[in-house]
């Protein structure tokens, strides 16, 4: 390992309650031993990220303690509606994101020969603040944005996590003062045509919204121009879907179901892991054509998705397969107070999100051996669902506001900005035969009901 670099390792870590040193010793190599740590109540976390470095060891230890505080909810508990772990803090996925941001920060500190706690007394002028570490890091990120090496959103994510580190250090008495200040601003909310279309009402908020701001956040004026229209949206075409599903790797029924839940229902990878087994029912008990299923999405909010009858049949068959029943029994022996997920790994635990997102890259590697290129991600299956559904709704001449509403509700978007991108892309393309067949399977014959629903929302 480069001695000037900071690395992230993922390890199995016990973050249980009331740790203490036992009388037992364990070998740590080269004849060295340390005392065993025991917990009165254990909480073992797999693949917990920790920062390591030869030159910034003390900084890494403090950052790792900060990560523990965030995970346990002892500092900055998840926002209302945000995803939590069993201890009440943020998820391991969020911890990995924070760890990556702080790795970037510590690496920059090392290369710049700067100590992050060098917060000497300066005046509040902008010129004086420029010499403080967080503002110098901010200036470094702005340069990367200008060089098109970093997006504005990613840069502000780094800044946000660095700001949280300083807030934690201040609250835990590691530093005497914060190097930045907060101010309250009122943003007036003006109605736009898109807003009007979305909610079908002329009501406006005159008073505005009060938000807390700080001058560390990088303003939008630094955002680089987008080089590609609808950048980031890459739906599959018919040949790509055929190649993807025909790989040997994708012949496993479980993997096909993961892909189909994204392609036919618009689920994100982590939402697939959270799908509860109780939502999967026997289709022989009714004549339902499309099943409304509750799924836990972003911000810890439930939404209803639509599962076509044919897919529900396959999910029911998988739920009751011998291998899955064996895994469910392992789950039952470990968990009594948590909803059982449909997809469980061999160890009897909830499936890892990475196992799902990796299916496209593994299939792409297999296809490359046959000189077939597949440059698509798991999220692109969800993009295919969104654009195909948007195209169907547009072709049925439903109001734009209703189309926005329907897509937002099925996709779980927090605002219509992302939704609008799918609609704009759908206007420029036509869906192929495979996509049209499943869209019609889910929504075909429902044109009348959709029109009625649109009118009800319009009337209010």
Coordinates of C-alpha atoms in Angstrom, one line a residue:
X1 CA 0.0 0.0 0.0
X2 CA 1.3 3.5 -0.9
X3 CA 2.2 5.0 2.5
X4 CA 0.8 8.4 1.4
X5 CA -2.6 7.0 0.6
X6 CA -5.7 6.4 2.6
X7 CA -7.6 3.1 1.9
X8 CA -10.9 1.6 2.8
X9 CA -11.2 -1.9 4.0
X10 CA -14.5 -3.7 4.5
X11 CA -14.6 -5.9 7.6
X12 CA -16.9 -7.9 9.9
X13 CA -17.4 -5.6 12.9
X14 CA -19.2 -6.1 16.2
X15 CA -21.0 -2.8 17.1
X16 CA -22.9 -4.3 20.0
X17 CA -23.8 -2.7 23.3
X18 CA -21.6 -2.4 26.4
X19 CA -18.3 -3.7 25.2
X20 CA -15.7 -4.9 27.7
X21 CA -12.3 -6.7 27.7
X22 CA -12.4 -10.4 28.6
X23 CA -9.6 -12.5 30.1
X24 CA -9.1 -14.3 26.8
X25 CA -6.3 -13.4 24.4
X26 CA -6.3 -13.7 20.6
X27 CA -3.4 -13.9 18.2
X28 CA -2.9 -10.9 15.9
X29 CA 0.3 -12.1 14.2
X30 CA 4.1 -12.1 14.8
X31 CA 3.5 -13.5 18.3
X32 CA 1.4 -10.6 19.4
X33 CA -1.8 -11.1 21.4
X34 CA -4.6 -8.8 22.4
X35 CA -7.5 -9.3 24.8
X36 CA -10.8 -10.3 23.4
X37 CA -13.6 -7.7 23.3
X38 CA -17.1 -9.0 24.4
X39 CA -20.5 -7.3 24.2
X40 CA -23.5 -7.7 26.5
X41 CA -25.6 -7.5 23.4
X42 CA -24.0 -8.3 20.1
X43 CA -24.6 -6.6 16.8
X44 CA -22.4 -7.9 14.0
X45 CA -22.2 -5.9 10.8
X46 CA -20.7 -7.5 7.6
X47 CA -18.6 -5.4 5.3
X48 CA -18.4 -2.3 7.5
X49 CA -16.0 0.2 5.9
X50 CA -13.0 1.4 7.9
X51 CA -10.3 3.9 6.8
X52 CA -6.7 2.8 7.2
X53 CA -3.4 4.6 6.5
X54 CA 0.3 4.5 7.6
X55 CA 0.6 8.3 7.6
X56 CA -2.9 9.4 8.8
X57 CA -3.6 6.7 11.3
X58 CA -4.9 9.0 14.0
X59 CA -7.2 10.8 11.6
X60 CA -8.5 7.5 10.3
X61 CA -9.2 6.3 13.8
X62 CA -11.3 9.5 14.5
X63 CA -13.1 9.1 11.2
X64 CA -13.9 5.5 12.0
X65 CA -15.3 6.5 15.3
X66 CA -17.4 9.1 13.5
X67 CA -18.7 6.4 11.2
X68 CA -19.6 4.3 14.3
X69 CA -21.6 7.2 15.7
X70 CA -23.5 7.6 12.5
X71 CA -24.3 3.9 12.3
X72 CA -25.5 3.8 15.9
X73 CA -27.6 6.9 15.5
X74 CA -25.6 8.7 18.3
X75 CA -24.9 11.6 15.9
X76 CA -27.2 12.9 13.2
X77 CA -29.9 10.3 13.2
X78 CA -31.5 9.5 9.8
X79 CA -33.9 12.1 8.5
X80 CA -37.6 11.6 9.1
X81 CA -38.5 8.9 6.7
X82 CA -34.9 7.9 6.0
X83 CA -33.7 4.3 6.0
X84 CA -32.5 3.1 9.4
X85 CA -30.6 0.0 10.6
X86 CA -31.7 -2.0 13.6
X87 CA -29.7 0.3 16.0
X88 CA -31.5 3.4 14.7
X89 CA -28.7 4.9 12.7
X90 CA -28.0 5.1 9.0
X91 CA -27.5 2.0 6.8
X92 CA -24.2 0.4 5.9
X93 CA -24.8 1.7 2.3
X94 CA -24.8 5.3 3.6
X95 CA -21.8 4.6 5.8
X96 CA -19.9 3.4 2.7
X97 CA -20.8 6.7 0.9
X98 CA -19.6 8.7 3.9
X99 CA -16.4 6.7 4.2
X100 CA -15.6 7.3 0.5
X101 CA -16.1 11.0 0.9
X102 CA -13.8 11.2 3.9
X103 CA -11.2 9.1 2.1
X104 CA -11.1 11.7 -0.6
X105 CA -10.8 14.4 2.0
X106 CA -8.0 12.7 4.0
X107 CA -6.2 11.9 0.7
X108 CA -6.3 15.6 -0.2
X109 CA -5.1 16.6 3.2
X110 CA -2.2 14.3 3.0
X111 CA -1.1 15.5 -0.5
X112 CA -1.5 19.1 0.6
X113 CA 0.3 18.6 3.9
X114 CA -2.7 20.0 5.9
X115 CA -4.1 19.1 9.2
X116 CA -7.9 19.1 9.3
X117 CA -8.1 20.5 12.8
X118 CA -5.9 23.6 12.0
X119 CA -8.8 26.0 12.7
X120 CA -6.8 29.0 14.0
X121 CA -8.7 32.1 14.9
X122 CA -9.5 34.2 11.9
X123 CA -12.0 36.9 11.1
X124 CA -15.3 36.1 9.4
X125 CA -14.3 37.7 6.2
X126 CA -14.4 35.5 3.0
X127 CA -10.7 36.2 2.4
X128 CA -9.6 34.9 5.8
X129 CA -11.9 31.8 5.6
X130 CA -10.3 30.7 2.4
X131 CA -7.2 29.5 4.4
X132 CA -9.3 27.1 6.5
X133 CA -9.0 23.4 5.5
X134 CA -12.7 22.9 4.6
X135 CA -12.7 25.9 2.4
X136 CA -9.4 25.0 0.7
X137 CA -10.9 21.5 0.1
X138 CA -14.0 23.2 -1.4
X139 CA -11.8 25.3 -3.7
X140 CA -10.0 22.0 -4.8
X141 CA -13.4 20.4 -5.6
X142 CA -14.5 23.5 -7.6
X143 CA -11.4 23.1 -9.8
X144 CA -12.2 19.5 -10.4
X145 CA -15.7 20.5 -11.5
X146 CA -14.3 23.1 -13.9
X147 CA -12.1 20.4 -15.4
X148 CA -15.1 18.1 -15.8
X149 CA -13.4 15.6 -13.5
X150 CA -16.2 15.7 -10.9
X151 CA -19.9 16.5 -10.9
X152 CA -21.4 19.3 -8.8
X153 CA -23.7 16.8 -7.0
X154 CA -20.8 14.5 -6.1
X155 CA -18.7 17.5 -4.9
X156 CA -21.5 18.7 -2.7
X157 CA -21.9 15.2 -1.3
X158 CA -18.2 15.2 -0.3
X159 CA -18.6 18.7 1.3
X160 CA -21.7 17.6 3.2
X161 CA -19.9 14.6 4.7
X162 CA -16.9 16.7 5.6
X163 CA -19.2 19.3 7.2
X164 CA -20.8 16.5 9.3
X165 CA -17.3 15.3 10.4
X166 CA -16.5 18.8 11.7
X167 CA -19.9 19.1 13.4
X168 CA -19.3 15.8 15.2
X169 CA -15.8 16.8 16.2
X170 CA -17.2 20.0 17.7
X171 CA -20.0 18.3 19.6
X172 CA -17.5 15.7 21.0
X173 CA -15.1 18.5 22.0
X174 CA -12.4 17.5 19.5
X175 CA -12.3 21.0 18.1
X176 CA -13.2 24.3 19.9
X177 CA -15.2 25.9 17.1
X178 CA -16.8 25.2 13.8
X179 CA -15.0 26.6 10.8
X180 CA -18.3 27.6 9.1
X181 CA -21.6 29.2 10.1
X182 CA -25.2 28.4 9.3
X183 CA -27.7 31.0 8.1
X184 CA -31.5 30.8 7.6
X185 CA -32.8 31.7 4.2
X186 CA -36.4 32.0 2.8
X187 CA -36.9 30.7 -0.7
X188 CA -40.0 31.8 -2.4
X189 CA -41.8 29.0 -4.1
X190 CA -43.2 30.1 -7.5
X191 CA -45.7 28.0 -9.4
X192 CA -44.5 26.7 -12.8
X193 CA -46.5 25.1 -15.5
X194 CA -45.1 21.7 -14.6
X195 CA -46.2 22.3 -11.0
X196 CA -49.6 23.2 -12.2
X197 CA -49.9 20.2 -14.5
X198 CA -48.7 17.9 -11.7
X199 CA -51.2 18.9 -9.0
X200 CA -54.1 20.3 -11.2
X201 CA -54.6 23.3 -9.0
X202 CA -53.8 27.0 -9.0
X203 CA -52.9 27.2 -5.3
X204 CA -49.5 28.9 -4.6
X205 CA -47.4 29.3 -1.5
X206 CA -46.7 33.0 -1.0
X207 CA -44.7 32.8 2.2
X208 CA -41.9 30.7 0.8
X209 CA -39.9 27.9 2.5
X210 CA -37.3 28.6 5.2
X211 CA -34.1 26.5 4.9
X212 CA -30.8 26.4 6.7
X213 CA -27.8 27.1 4.6
X214 CA -24.0 27.4 4.8
X215 CA -21.4 28.9 2.6
X216 CA -19.5 25.6 2.2
X217 CA -22.1 24.3 -0.3
X218 CA -20.9 24.8 -3.9
X219 CA -23.4 26.9 -5.8
X220 CA -24.9 25.8 -9.1
X221 CA -23.0 28.5 -11.1
X222 CA -20.0 26.1 -11.0
X223 CA -21.9 23.2 -12.6
X224 CA -20.4 22.1 -15.8
X225 CA -22.6 22.1 -18.9
X226 CA -24.2 18.8 -19.7
X227 CA -22.7 17.3 -22.8
X228 CA -25.5 14.8 -23.5
X229 CA -29.3 15.2 -23.4
X230 CA -30.9 12.9 -20.9
X231 CA -27.5 11.9 -19.6
X232 CA -27.7 8.9 -17.3
X233 CA -30.8 7.4 -18.9
X234 CA -30.0 4.4 -20.9
X235 CA -32.9 2.0 -21.5
X236 CA -32.3 -1.4 -23.0
X237 CA -33.3 -2.1 -26.6
X238 CA -34.8 -5.3 -27.8
X239 CA -31.5 -6.9 -28.9
X240 CA -29.8 -6.0 -25.6
X241 CA -32.6 -7.5 -23.6
X242 CA -32.4 -10.7 -25.7
X243 CA -28.7 -11.0 -25.3
X244 CA -28.8 -10.2 -21.5
X245 CA -31.5 -12.8 -20.7
X246 CA -29.9 -15.4 -23.0
X247 CA -26.6 -15.6 -21.1
X248 CA -25.8 -18.8 -19.1
X249 CA -25.5 -16.7 -15.9
X250 CA -29.0 -15.4 -16.3
X251 CA -30.6 -18.8 -16.5
X252 CA -31.0 -19.0 -12.7
X253 CA -34.6 -18.3 -11.9
X254 CA -33.8 -16.0 -9.0
X255 CA -31.6 -13.7 -11.2
X256 CA -34.3 -13.6 -13.8
X257 CA -36.8 -12.5 -11.1
X258 CA -34.5 -9.7 -9.9
X259 CA -34.2 -8.4 -13.4
X260 CA -37.9 -8.7 -14.1
X261 CA -38.8 -6.8 -11.0
X262 CA -36.7 -3.9 -12.3
X263 CA -37.8 -4.3 -15.9
X264 CA -41.5 -5.0 -15.4
X265 CA -42.2 -3.1 -12.1
X266 CA -39.5 -0.4 -11.9
X267 CA -37.9 -1.6 -8.7
X268 CA -34.5 -0.3 -7.6
X269 CA -31.9 -3.0 -6.6
X270 CA -32.2 -2.3 -2.8
X271 CA -36.0 -2.4 -3.2
X272 CA -35.8 -6.0 -4.6
X273 CA -33.9 -7.0 -1.4
X274 CA -36.7 -5.5 0.8
X275 CA -39.6 -7.2 -1.0
X276 CA -41.5 -9.0 1.7
X277 CA -42.6 -12.6 1.2
X278 CA -46.1 -11.8 2.5
X279 CA -46.7 -9.7 -0.6
X280 CA -46.4 -12.7 -2.9
X281 CA -49.7 -14.6 -3.3
X282 CA -51.1 -17.6 -5.1
X283 CA -52.7 -16.5 -8.4
X284 CA -55.0 -19.6 -8.4
X285 CA -57.0 -18.1 -5.6
X286 CA -58.4 -15.2 -7.7
X287 CA -58.8 -13.7 -11.2
X288 CA -56.7 -10.6 -10.5
X289 CA -54.9 -9.4 -13.7
X290 CA -52.5 -7.0 -12.0
X291 CA -51.5 -7.2 -8.3
X292 CA -50.9 -4.0 -6.3
X293 CA -47.9 -4.7 -3.9
X294 CA -46.5 -2.5 -1.2
X295 CA -42.7 -1.9 -1.4
X296 CA -40.4 0.0 0.9
X297 CA -38.5 2.6 -1.2
X298 CA -36.3 5.7 -0.7
X299 CA -36.8 7.8 2.4
X300 CA -38.3 4.8 4.1
X301 CA -41.6 5.4 2.3
X302 CA -43.9 2.7 1.1
X303 CA -45.4 2.9 -2.3
X304 CA -47.5 0.6 -4.4
X305 CA -46.1 -1.1 -7.5
X306 CA -48.0 -3.2 -10.0
X307 CA -46.9 -6.8 -10.6
X308 CA -48.5 -8.6 -13.7
X309 CA -50.2 -11.9 -13.1
X310 CA -47.5 -14.0 -15.0
X311 CA -44.7 -12.5 -12.9
X312 CA -46.6 -13.0 -9.7
X313 CA -47.1 -16.7 -10.6
X314 CA -43.3 -17.1 -11.0
X315 CA -42.6 -15.3 -7.7
X316 CA -45.1 -17.6 -5.9
X317 CA -43.4 -20.6 -7.4
X318 CA -40.0 -19.3 -6.3
X319 CA -41.3 -18.5 -2.8
X320 CA -42.3 -22.1 -2.3
X321 CA -39.3 -23.8 -4.0
X322 CA -37.3 -26.3 -1.9
X323 CA -34.1 -24.2 -1.9
X324 CA -35.9 -21.0 -0.9
X325 CA -37.8 -22.8 1.8
X326 CA -34.5 -24.1 3.2
X327 CA -33.1 -20.6 3.3
X328 CA -36.3 -19.3 4.9
X329 CA -35.9 -21.8 7.7
X330 CA -32.4 -20.4 8.4
X331 CA -33.9 -16.9 8.5
X332 CA -36.5 -18.0 11.0
X333 CA -33.9 -19.4 13.3
X334 CA -32.1 -16.0 13.5
X335 CA -34.9 -13.4 13.1
X336 CA -38.2 -13.2 14.9
X337 CA -39.1 -9.6 14.8
X338 CA -38.3 -8.6 11.2
X339 CA -40.5 -9.1 8.1
X340 CA -39.1 -12.0 6.1
X341 CA -37.8 -11.0 2.7
X342 CA -38.6 -13.0 -0.4
X343 CA -35.0 -13.2 -1.4
X344 CA -32.6 -14.8 1.2
X345 CA -29.0 -15.8 0.7
X346 CA -27.5 -19.2 1.6
X347 CA -26.6 -18.0 5.1
X348 CA -30.2 -17.2 5.9
X349 CA -29.7 -13.4 5.7
X350 CA -31.3 -10.7 3.5
X351 CA -29.8 -10.6 0.1
X352 CA -27.0 -8.1 -0.5
X353 CA -27.8 -5.3 -2.9
X354 CA -24.5 -5.8 -4.7
X355 CA -25.5 -9.4 -5.6
X356 CA -28.4 -7.8 -7.6
X357 CA -26.6 -4.9 -9.2
X358 CA -23.7 -7.2 -10.3
X359 CA -25.9 -9.3 -12.6
X360 CA -25.6 -7.0 -15.6
X361 CA -21.8 -6.6 -15.4
X362 CA -21.4 -10.4 -15.0
X363 CA -23.7 -11.0 -17.9
X364 CA -21.8 -8.4 -19.9
X365 CA -18.5 -10.1 -19.2
X366 CA -19.9 -13.4 -20.5
X367 CA -21.2 -11.7 -23.7
X368 CA -17.9 -10.1 -24.3
X369 CA -16.4 -13.6 -24.6
X370 CA -18.7 -13.9 -27.6
X371 CA -17.7 -10.5 -29.0
X372 CA -21.1 -9.0 -28.0
X373 CA -20.9 -5.7 -26.1
X374 CA -23.5 -4.9 -23.4
X375 CA -22.8 -1.5 -21.7
X376 CA -25.8 -1.4 -19.4
X377 CA -26.4 -1.3 -15.6
X378 CA -29.1 -2.9 -13.4
X379 CA -30.6 0.6 -13.1
X380 CA -31.0 0.7 -16.8
X381 CA -33.7 -2.0 -16.5
X382 CA -35.7 0.4 -14.3
X383 CA -35.1 3.1 -16.9
X384 CA -36.5 0.8 -19.6
X385 CA -39.6 0.3 -17.4
X386 CA -40.0 4.1 -16.9
X387 CA -39.6 5.2 -20.6
X388 CA -41.8 2.4 -21.9
X389 CA -44.6 3.2 -19.4
X390 CA -44.2 6.9 -20.2
X391 CA -44.5 6.1 -23.9
X392 CA -47.7 4.0 -23.3
X393 CA -49.3 6.8 -21.3
X394 CA -48.4 9.4 -23.9
X395 CA -49.8 7.3 -26.7
X396 CA -53.1 7.1 -24.8
X397 CA -53.2 10.9 -24.8
X398 CA -53.5 11.2 -21.0
X399 CA -52.9 14.7 -19.4
X400 CA -49.2 15.5 -18.9
X401 CA -49.8 16.2 -15.2
X402 CA -51.4 12.7 -14.7
X403 CA -48.5 11.0 -16.5
X404 CA -46.1 12.8 -14.2
X405 CA -48.2 11.8 -11.2
X406 CA -48.5 8.1 -12.3
X407 CA -44.8 7.8 -13.0
X408 CA -43.8 9.4 -9.8
X409 CA -46.0 7.2 -7.7
X410 CA -44.9 4.0 -9.4
X411 CA -41.2 4.9 -9.5
X412 CA -41.1 6.5 -6.0
X413 CA -39.6 9.8 -7.2
X414 CA -39.4 12.6 -4.6
X415 CA -39.9 15.3 -7.3
X416 CA -40.9 15.4 -10.9
X417 CA -37.5 16.6 -12.3
X418 CA -36.3 13.0 -12.8
X419 CA -39.7 11.9 -13.9
X420 CA -39.8 14.6 -16.6
X421 CA -36.5 13.3 -18.0
X422 CA -38.1 9.9 -18.6
X423 CA -41.1 11.6 -20.3
X424 CA -38.9 13.7 -22.5
X425 CA -36.9 10.6 -23.5
X426 CA -40.1 8.7 -24.2
X427 CA -41.2 11.3 -26.6
X428 CA -38.1 10.7 -28.8
X429 CA -38.4 6.9 -29.0
X430 CA -40.7 4.0 -29.6
X431 CA -40.7 0.8 -27.5
X432 CA -40.0 -2.5 -29.2
X433 CA -42.3 -5.5 -29.4
X434 CA -41.1 -7.1 -26.1
X435 CA -41.6 -3.9 -24.1
X436 CA -44.9 -3.2 -25.7
X437 CA -46.2 -6.7 -24.9
X438 CA -45.6 -6.4 -21.1
X439 CA -46.8 -2.8 -20.9
X440 CA -50.0 -3.9 -22.5
X441 CA -50.1 -6.9 -20.1
X442 CA -50.0 -4.6 -17.1
X443 CA -51.9 -1.6 -18.5
X444 CA -53.7 -2.9 -21.6
X445 CA -57.5 -2.7 -21.0
X446 CA -56.9 -0.2 -18.2
X447 CA -57.1 2.9 -20.5
X448 CA -60.6 3.5 -19.3
X449 CA -59.7 3.3 -15.6
X450 CA -56.6 5.5 -16.1
X451 CA -58.8 8.1 -17.8
X452 CA -61.2 8.0 -14.9
X453 CA -58.4 8.3 -12.4
X454 CA -57.0 11.2 -14.3
X455 CA -60.3 13.0 -14.2
X456 CA -60.8 12.4 -10.5
X457 CA -57.4 13.9 -9.7
X458 CA -58.1 16.9 -12.0
X459 CA -61.4 17.5 -10.3
X460 CA -59.8 17.0 -6.8

